Short mmCIF file of C-alpha atoms and ligand atoms in Angstrom, two decimals:
data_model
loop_
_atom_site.label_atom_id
_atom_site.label_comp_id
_atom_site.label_asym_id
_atom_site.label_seq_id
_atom_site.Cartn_x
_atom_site.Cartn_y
_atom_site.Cartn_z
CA UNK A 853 80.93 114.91 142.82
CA UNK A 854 81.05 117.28 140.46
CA UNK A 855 82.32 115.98 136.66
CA UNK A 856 85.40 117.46 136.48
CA UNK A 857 86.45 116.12 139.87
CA UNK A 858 85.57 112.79 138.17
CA UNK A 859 87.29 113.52 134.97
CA UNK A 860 90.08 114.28 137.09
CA UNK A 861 90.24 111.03 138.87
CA UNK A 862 90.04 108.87 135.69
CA UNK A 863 93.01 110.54 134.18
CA UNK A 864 95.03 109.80 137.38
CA UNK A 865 93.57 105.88 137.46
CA UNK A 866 94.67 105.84 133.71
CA UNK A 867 98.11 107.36 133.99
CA UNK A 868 98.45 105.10 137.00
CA UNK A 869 97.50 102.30 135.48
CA UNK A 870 99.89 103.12 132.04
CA UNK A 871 102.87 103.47 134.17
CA UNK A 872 102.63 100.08 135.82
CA UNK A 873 101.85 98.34 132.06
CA UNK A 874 105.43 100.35 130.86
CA UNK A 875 107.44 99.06 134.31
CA UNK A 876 105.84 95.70 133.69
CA UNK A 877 107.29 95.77 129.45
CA UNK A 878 110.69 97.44 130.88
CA UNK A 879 111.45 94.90 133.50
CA UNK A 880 111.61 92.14 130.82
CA UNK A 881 114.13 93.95 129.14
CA UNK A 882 116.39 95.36 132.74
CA UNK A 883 116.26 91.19 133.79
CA UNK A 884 117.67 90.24 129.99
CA UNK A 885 120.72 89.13 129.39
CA UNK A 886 122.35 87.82 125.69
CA UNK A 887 121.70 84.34 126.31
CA UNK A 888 118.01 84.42 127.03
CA UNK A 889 117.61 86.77 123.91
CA UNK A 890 119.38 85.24 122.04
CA UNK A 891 117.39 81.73 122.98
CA UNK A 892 114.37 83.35 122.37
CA UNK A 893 115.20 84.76 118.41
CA UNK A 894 116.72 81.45 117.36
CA UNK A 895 113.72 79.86 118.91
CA UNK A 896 111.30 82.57 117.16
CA UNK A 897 112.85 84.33 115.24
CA UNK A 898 111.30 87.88 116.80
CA UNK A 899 112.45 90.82 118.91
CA UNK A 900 110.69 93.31 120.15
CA UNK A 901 112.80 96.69 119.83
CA UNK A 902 114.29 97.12 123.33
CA UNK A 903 115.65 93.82 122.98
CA UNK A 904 117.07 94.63 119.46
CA UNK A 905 118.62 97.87 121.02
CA UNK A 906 120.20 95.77 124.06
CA UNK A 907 122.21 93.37 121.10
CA UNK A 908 123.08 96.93 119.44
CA UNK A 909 124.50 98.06 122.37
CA UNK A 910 126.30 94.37 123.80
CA UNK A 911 129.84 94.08 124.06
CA UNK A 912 129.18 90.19 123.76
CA UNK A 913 129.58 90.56 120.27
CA UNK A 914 131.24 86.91 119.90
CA UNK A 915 127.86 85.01 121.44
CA UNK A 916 126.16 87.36 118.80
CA UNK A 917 128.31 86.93 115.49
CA UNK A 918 128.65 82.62 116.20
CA UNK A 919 124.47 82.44 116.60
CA UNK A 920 123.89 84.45 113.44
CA UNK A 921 126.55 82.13 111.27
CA UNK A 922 124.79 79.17 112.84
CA UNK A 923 121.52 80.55 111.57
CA UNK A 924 122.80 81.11 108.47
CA UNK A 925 124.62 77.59 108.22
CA UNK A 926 121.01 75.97 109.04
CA UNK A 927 118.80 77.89 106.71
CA UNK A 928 121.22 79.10 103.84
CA UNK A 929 124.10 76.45 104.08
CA UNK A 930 127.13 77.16 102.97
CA UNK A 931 126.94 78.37 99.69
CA UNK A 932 127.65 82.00 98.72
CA UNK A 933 125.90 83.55 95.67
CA UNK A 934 127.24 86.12 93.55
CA UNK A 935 126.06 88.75 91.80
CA UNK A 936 127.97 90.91 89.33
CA UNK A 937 127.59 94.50 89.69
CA UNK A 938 127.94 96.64 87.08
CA UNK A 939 128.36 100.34 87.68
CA UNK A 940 126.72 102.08 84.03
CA UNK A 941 126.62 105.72 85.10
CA UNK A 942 127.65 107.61 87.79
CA UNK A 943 125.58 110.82 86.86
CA UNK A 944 122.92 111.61 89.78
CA UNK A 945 120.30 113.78 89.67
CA UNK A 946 119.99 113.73 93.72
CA UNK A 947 122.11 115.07 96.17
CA UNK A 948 122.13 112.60 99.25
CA UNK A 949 124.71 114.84 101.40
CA UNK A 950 127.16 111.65 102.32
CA UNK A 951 127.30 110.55 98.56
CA UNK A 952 130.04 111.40 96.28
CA UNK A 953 128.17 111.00 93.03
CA UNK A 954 125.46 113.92 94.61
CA UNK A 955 124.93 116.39 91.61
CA UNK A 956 126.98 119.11 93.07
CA UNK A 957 130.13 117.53 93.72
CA UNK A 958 131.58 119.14 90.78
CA UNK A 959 135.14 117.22 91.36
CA UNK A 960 133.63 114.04 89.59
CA UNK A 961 134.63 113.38 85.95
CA UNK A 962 131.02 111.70 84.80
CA UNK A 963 130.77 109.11 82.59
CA UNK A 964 128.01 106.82 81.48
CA UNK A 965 128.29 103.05 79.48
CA UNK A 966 126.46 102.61 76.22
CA UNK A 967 123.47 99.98 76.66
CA UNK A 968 124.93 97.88 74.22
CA UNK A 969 128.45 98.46 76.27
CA UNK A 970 126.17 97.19 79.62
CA UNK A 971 124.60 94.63 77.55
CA UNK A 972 128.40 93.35 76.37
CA UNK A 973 130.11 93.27 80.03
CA UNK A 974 126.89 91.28 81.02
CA UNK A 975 127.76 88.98 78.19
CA UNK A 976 131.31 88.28 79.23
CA UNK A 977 130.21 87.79 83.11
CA UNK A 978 128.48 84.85 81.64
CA UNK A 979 131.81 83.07 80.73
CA UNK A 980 132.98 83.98 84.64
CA UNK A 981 129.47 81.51 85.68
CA UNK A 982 127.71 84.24 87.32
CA UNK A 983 123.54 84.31 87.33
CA UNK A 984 122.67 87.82 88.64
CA UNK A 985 123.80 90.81 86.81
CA UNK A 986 123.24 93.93 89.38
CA UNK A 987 122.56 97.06 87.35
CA UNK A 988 123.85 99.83 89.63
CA UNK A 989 123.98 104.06 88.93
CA UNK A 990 122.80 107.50 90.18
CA UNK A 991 119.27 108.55 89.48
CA UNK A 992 120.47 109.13 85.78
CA UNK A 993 117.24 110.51 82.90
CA UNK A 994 119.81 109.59 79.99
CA UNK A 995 118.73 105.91 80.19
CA UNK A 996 114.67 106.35 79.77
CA UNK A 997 112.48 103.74 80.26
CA UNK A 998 112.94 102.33 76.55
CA UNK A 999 116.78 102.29 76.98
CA UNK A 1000 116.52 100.86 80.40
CA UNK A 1001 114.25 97.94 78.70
CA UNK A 1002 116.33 97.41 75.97
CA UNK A 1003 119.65 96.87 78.30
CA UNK A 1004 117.37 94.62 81.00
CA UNK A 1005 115.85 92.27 78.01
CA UNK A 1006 119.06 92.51 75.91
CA UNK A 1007 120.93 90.95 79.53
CA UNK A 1008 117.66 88.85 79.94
CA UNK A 1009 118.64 86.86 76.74
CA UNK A 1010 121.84 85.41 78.33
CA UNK A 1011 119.55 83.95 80.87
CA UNK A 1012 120.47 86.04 83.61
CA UNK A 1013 118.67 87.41 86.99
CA UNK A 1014 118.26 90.77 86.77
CA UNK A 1015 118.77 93.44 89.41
CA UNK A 1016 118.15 97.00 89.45
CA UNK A 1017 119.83 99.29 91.35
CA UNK A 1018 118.81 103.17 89.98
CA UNK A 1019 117.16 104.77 92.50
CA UNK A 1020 113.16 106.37 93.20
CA UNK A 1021 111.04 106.01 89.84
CA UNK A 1022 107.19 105.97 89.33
CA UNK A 1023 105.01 103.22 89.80
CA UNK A 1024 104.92 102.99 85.99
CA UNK A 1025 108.75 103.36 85.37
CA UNK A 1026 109.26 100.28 88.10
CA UNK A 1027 106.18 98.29 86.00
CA UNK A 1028 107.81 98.72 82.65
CA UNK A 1029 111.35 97.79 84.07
CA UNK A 1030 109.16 94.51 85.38
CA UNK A 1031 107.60 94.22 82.71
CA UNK A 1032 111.10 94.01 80.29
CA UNK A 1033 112.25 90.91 82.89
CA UNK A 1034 113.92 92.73 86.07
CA UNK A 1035 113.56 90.37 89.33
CA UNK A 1036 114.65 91.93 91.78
CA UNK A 1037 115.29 95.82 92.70
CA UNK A 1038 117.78 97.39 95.58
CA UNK A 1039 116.50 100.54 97.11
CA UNK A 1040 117.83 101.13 100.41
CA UNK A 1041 115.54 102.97 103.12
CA UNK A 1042 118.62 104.67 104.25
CA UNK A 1043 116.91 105.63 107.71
CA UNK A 1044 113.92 105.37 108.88
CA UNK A 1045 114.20 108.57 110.86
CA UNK A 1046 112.81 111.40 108.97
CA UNK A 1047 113.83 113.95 110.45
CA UNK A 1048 117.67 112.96 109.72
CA UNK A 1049 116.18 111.34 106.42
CA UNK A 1050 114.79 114.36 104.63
CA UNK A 1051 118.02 116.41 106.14
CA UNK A 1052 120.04 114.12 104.41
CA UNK A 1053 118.50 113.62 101.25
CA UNK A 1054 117.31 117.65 100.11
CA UNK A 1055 114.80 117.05 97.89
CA UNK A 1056 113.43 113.52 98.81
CA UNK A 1057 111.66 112.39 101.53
CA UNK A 1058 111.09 109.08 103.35
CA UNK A 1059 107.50 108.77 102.75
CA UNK A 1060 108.35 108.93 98.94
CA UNK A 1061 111.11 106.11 99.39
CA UNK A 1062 109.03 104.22 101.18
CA UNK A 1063 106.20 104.15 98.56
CA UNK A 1064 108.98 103.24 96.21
CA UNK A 1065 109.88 99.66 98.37
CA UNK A 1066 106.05 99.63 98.45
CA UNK A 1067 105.47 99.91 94.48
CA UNK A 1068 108.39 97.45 94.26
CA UNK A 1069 107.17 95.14 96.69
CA UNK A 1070 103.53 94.78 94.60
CA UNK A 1071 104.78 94.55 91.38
CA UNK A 1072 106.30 91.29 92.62
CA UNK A 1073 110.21 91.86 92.54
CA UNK A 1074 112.66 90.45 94.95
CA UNK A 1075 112.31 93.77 97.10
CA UNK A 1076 115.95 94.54 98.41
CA UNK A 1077 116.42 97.74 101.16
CA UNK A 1078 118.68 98.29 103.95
CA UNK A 1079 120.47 101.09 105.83
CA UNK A 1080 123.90 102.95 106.09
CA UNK A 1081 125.04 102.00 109.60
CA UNK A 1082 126.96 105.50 111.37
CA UNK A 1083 125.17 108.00 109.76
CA UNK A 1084 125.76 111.36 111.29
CA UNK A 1085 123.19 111.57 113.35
CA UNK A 1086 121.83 108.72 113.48
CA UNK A 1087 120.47 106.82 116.81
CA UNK A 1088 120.96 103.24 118.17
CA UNK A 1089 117.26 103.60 118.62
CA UNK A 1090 116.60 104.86 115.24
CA UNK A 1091 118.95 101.47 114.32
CA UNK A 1092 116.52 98.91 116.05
CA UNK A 1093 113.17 101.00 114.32
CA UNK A 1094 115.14 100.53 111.04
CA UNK A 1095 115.43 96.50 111.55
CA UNK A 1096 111.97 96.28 112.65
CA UNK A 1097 111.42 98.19 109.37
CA UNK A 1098 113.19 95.78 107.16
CA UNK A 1099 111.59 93.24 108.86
CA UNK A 1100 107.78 94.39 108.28
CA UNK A 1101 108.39 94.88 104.38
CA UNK A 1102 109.29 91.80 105.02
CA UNK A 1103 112.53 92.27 102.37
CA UNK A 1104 114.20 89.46 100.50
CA UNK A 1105 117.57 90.86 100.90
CA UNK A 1106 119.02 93.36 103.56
CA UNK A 1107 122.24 95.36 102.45
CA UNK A 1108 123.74 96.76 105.18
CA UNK A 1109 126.84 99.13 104.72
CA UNK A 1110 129.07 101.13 107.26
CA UNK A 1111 128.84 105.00 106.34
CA UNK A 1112 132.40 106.32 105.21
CA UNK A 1113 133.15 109.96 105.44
CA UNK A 1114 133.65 111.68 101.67
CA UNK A 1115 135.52 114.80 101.45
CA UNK A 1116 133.83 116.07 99.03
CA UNK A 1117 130.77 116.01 100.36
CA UNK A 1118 129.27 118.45 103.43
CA UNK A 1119 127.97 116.14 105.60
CA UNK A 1120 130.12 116.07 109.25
CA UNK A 1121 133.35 113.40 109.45
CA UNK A 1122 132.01 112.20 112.48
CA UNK A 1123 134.25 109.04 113.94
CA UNK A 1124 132.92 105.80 115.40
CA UNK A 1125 133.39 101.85 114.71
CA UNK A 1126 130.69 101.33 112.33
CA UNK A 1127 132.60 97.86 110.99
CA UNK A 1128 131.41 96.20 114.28
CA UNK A 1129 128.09 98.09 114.41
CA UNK A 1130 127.17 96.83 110.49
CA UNK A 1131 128.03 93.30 111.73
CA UNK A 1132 126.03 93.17 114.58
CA UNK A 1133 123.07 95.09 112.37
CA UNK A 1134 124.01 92.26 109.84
CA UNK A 1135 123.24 89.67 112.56
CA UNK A 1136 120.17 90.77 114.17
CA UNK A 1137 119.06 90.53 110.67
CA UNK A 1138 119.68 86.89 109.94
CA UNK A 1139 118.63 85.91 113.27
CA UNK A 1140 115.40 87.83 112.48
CA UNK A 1141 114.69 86.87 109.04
CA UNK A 1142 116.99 83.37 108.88
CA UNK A 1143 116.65 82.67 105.06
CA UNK A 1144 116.49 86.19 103.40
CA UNK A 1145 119.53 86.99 101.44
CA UNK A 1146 122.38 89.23 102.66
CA UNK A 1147 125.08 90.59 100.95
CA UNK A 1148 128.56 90.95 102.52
CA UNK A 1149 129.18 94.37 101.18
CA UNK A 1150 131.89 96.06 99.29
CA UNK A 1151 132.41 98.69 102.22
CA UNK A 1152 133.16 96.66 105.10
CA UNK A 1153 136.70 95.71 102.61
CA UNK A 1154 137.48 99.47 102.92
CA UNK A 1155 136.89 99.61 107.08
CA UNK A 1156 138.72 96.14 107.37
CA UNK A 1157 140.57 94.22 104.52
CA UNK A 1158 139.05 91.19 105.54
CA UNK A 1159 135.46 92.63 106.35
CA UNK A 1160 133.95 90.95 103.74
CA UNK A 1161 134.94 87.63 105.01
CA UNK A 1162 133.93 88.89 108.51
CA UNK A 1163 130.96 89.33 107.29
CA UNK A 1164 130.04 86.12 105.70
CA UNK A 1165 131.05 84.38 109.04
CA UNK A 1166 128.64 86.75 111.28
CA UNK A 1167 125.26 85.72 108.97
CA UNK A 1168 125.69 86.93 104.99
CA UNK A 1169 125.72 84.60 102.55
CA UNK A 1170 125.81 86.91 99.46
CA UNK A 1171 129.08 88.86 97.50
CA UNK A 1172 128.81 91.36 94.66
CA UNK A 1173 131.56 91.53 92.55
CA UNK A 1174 132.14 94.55 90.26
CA UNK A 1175 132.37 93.61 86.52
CA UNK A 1176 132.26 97.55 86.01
CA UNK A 1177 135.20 98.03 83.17
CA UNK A 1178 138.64 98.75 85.25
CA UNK A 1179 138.49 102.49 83.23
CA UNK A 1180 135.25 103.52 85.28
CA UNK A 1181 135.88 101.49 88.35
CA UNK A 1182 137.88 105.27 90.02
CA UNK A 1183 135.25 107.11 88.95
CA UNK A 1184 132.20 105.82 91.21
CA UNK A 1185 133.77 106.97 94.46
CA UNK A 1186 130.55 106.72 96.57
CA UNK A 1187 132.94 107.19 99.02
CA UNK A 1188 136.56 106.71 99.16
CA UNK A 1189 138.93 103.83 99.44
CA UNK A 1190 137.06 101.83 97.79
CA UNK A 1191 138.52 98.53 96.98
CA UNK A 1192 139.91 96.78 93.68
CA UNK A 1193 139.70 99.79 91.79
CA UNK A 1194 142.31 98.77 89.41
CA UNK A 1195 141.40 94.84 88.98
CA UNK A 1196 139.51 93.82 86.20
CA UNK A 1197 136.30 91.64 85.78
CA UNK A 1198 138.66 88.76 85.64
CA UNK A 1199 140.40 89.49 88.86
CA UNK A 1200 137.61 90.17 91.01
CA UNK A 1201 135.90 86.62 89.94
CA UNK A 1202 139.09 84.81 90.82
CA UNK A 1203 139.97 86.61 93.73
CA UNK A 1204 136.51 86.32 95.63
CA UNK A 1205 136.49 82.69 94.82
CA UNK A 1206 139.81 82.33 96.64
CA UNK A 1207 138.40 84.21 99.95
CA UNK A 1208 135.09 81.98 99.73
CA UNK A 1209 137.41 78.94 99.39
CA UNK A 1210 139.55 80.42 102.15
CA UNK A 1211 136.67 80.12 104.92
CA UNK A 1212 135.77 76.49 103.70
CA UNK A 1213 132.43 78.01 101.63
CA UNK A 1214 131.40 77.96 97.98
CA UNK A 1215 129.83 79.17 95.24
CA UNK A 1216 126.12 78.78 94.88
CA UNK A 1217 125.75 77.06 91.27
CA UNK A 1218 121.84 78.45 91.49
CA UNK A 1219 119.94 81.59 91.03
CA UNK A 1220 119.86 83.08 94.23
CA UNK A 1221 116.20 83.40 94.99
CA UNK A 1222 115.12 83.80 98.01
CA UNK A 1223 113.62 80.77 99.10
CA UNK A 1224 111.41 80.78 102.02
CA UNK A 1225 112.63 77.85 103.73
CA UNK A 1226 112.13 79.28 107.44
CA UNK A 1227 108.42 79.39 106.91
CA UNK A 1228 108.07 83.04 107.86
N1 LIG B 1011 121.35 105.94 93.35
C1 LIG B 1011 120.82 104.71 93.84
C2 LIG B 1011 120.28 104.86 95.24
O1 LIG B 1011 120.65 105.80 95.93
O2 LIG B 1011 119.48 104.00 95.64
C3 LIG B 1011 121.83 103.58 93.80
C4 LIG B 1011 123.27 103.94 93.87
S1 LIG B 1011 123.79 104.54 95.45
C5 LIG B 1011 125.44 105.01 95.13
C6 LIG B 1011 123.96 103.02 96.37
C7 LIG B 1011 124.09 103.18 97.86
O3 LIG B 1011 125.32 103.79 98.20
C8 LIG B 1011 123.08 104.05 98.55
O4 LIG B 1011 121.86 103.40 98.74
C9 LIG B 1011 123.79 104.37 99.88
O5 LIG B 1011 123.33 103.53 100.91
C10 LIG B 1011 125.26 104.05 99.59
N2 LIG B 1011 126.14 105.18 99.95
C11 LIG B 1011 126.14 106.41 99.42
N3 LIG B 1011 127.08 107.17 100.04
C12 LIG B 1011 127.69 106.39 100.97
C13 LIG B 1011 128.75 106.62 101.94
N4 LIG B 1011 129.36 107.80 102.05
N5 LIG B 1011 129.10 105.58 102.75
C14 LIG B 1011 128.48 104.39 102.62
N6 LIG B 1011 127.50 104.12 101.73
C15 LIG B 1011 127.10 105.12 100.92
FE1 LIG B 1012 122.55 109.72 93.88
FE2 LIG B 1012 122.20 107.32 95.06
FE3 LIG B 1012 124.32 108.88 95.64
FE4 LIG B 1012 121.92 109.64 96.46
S1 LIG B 1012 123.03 107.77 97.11
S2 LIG B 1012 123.46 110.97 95.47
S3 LIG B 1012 120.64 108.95 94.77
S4 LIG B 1012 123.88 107.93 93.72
#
């Protein structure tokens, strides 16, 4: 026989052979149903991605929602932590196309807050009991590294954890940040489909934001990340990569938000129910990664006035309320409709402990770490 005959026939065996090995991985998946998945995450607490694509795509949403809360009941209890976000500056250097701070959105008035302004708010949040301070803005060069230090140790001294929130720096920028007393950092991955990534964010790319989480990750922060759920775009499949993602950093917290359509931006107003698909993302996440923290975002209020609620009864266990001065609160339109825009520090505190109350939760009297009681 000659050798290409034989050539020939092993290419056949092995494409024979590689189609049987892909029936036998499907068939798995065709048999499943949402009990025995869901039997075998809360049992191990892994998914391969077909089987995080099939909860995407279930209409069984309730079996879903109660077996994340239970997770989160078991592993996090029933106390929600806080964090106090503080919006300083809502000048951005980038120009993410769905974000209404991007640099050429010229209908933004601009403003940024002192550090010793920052440094003050953070002070009075202290009389409200919260720990965390969450340092939130666009990719901004006015604060430097020595003004950024100065505002992180300045909030350090009132014994607070410190978050940062301000986008893709250098290695060194996220080591001197570290370095002044930040804990934890929030950089979310977005997508982790390129090609819709580096469409959507001209003049970044994924590979750079993931070296970011990967900087932040070694220089020992609480590494947040997470995705914008309803991108335009944006796959079911490229969904379930993204959780397997999160779940590989492995991240301490997972912020998961539903993408809301900004007129003044010129990304498409495409329409879709991305409430219910954050909440099941939310859910597949607890189940996946039971004791991580996860924040019932601001965004779900917009989609749903009780989303935030909704939330913390599918699997989150965190809130962020803004402490950003009322005066700036209309100016960080991310997107719009976004809620309590007119309350004040004071407000917010009192009305998110009335909503905890309301679903028979409370406020966590600790820090907030994540604490790695699942074992994973
Ligand atoms: N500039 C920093 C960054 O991008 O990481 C932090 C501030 S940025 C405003 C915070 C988050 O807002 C982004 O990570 C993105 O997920 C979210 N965001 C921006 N535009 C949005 C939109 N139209 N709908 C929902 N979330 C949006
Ligand atoms: Fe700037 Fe962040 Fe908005 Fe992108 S998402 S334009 S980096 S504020």
């Amino acid at each position: 026989m000659s050798s290409v005959i034989v050539m020939n026939l092993i290419v056949i065996v092995l494409f024979y052979f590689y189609n049987i090995l892909n029936i036998f991985a499907i068939l798995p998946i065709m048999y499943a149903n949402i009990e025995s998945i869901l039997d075998k995450v809360v049992q191990s607490h892994t998914l391969c991605e077909k089987e995080i694509l099939y909860l995407l795509e279930t209409k069984d949403t309730k079996k879903l929602f109660s077996a994340a809360d239970e997770i989160r009941k078991k592993y996090s209890g029933d106390e929600v932590h806080l964090r106090a976000l503080i919006e300083f500056s809502n000048y951005c250097k980038q120009n993410c196309l769905y974000c209404g701070l991007r640099r050429d959105n010229s209908h933004v008035t601009r403003y940024r807050v002192e550090p010793q302004d920052i440094i003050e708010s953070a002070r009075k949040a202290k009389n409200y009991g919260y720990k965390t301070i969450v340092l939130q803005s666009g990719e901004d060069s006015y604060y430097t590294v020595e003004r950024m230090a100065k505002i992180i140790s300045g909030i350090k001294d009132f014994d607070f954890v410190v978050t940062l929130s301000i986008g893709e720096k250098t290695f060194e920028e996220y080591k001197a940040y570290r370095d002044a007393g930040a804990d934890r950092y929030l950089l979310r991955i977005e997508t982790t489909d390129e090609t819709l990534y580096n469409k959507l964010n001209p003049g970044m790319s994924l590979k750079n934001r993931m070296l970011c989480i990967e900087n932040i990750k070694k220089l020992g922060y609480e590494v947040g990340s997470g995705i914008i759920a309803g991108l335009p775009g944006q796959t079911l499949e490229s969904i379930a990569k993204d959780i397997v993602y999160l779940k590989s950093i492995p991240v301490d917290m997972a912020g998961i938000g539903p993408f809301i359509y900004h007129p003044d931006t010129p990304i498409e107003n495409i329409k879709g129910d991305f409430f219910e698909l954050s909440l099941k993302i939310i859910t597949i996440l607890r189940l996946l990664m039971p004791d991580i923290n996860i924040p019932a975002t601001t965004a779900m209020d917009t989609l749903n006035k009780e989303g935030r609620l909704i939330a913390l009864q599918s699997g989150a266990n965190v809130i962020m309320p803004s402490i950003t001065e009322t005066i700036y609160r209309k100016y960080y339109e991310i997107y719009p409709g976004k809620v309590c825009l007119g309350a004040t520090p004071a407000d917010c505190r009192y009305c998110i402990e009335n909503k905890i109350k309301s679903i028979n939760r409370r406020i966590s009297t600790g820090k907030g770490f994540h604490i790695r009681q699942s074992g994973l």
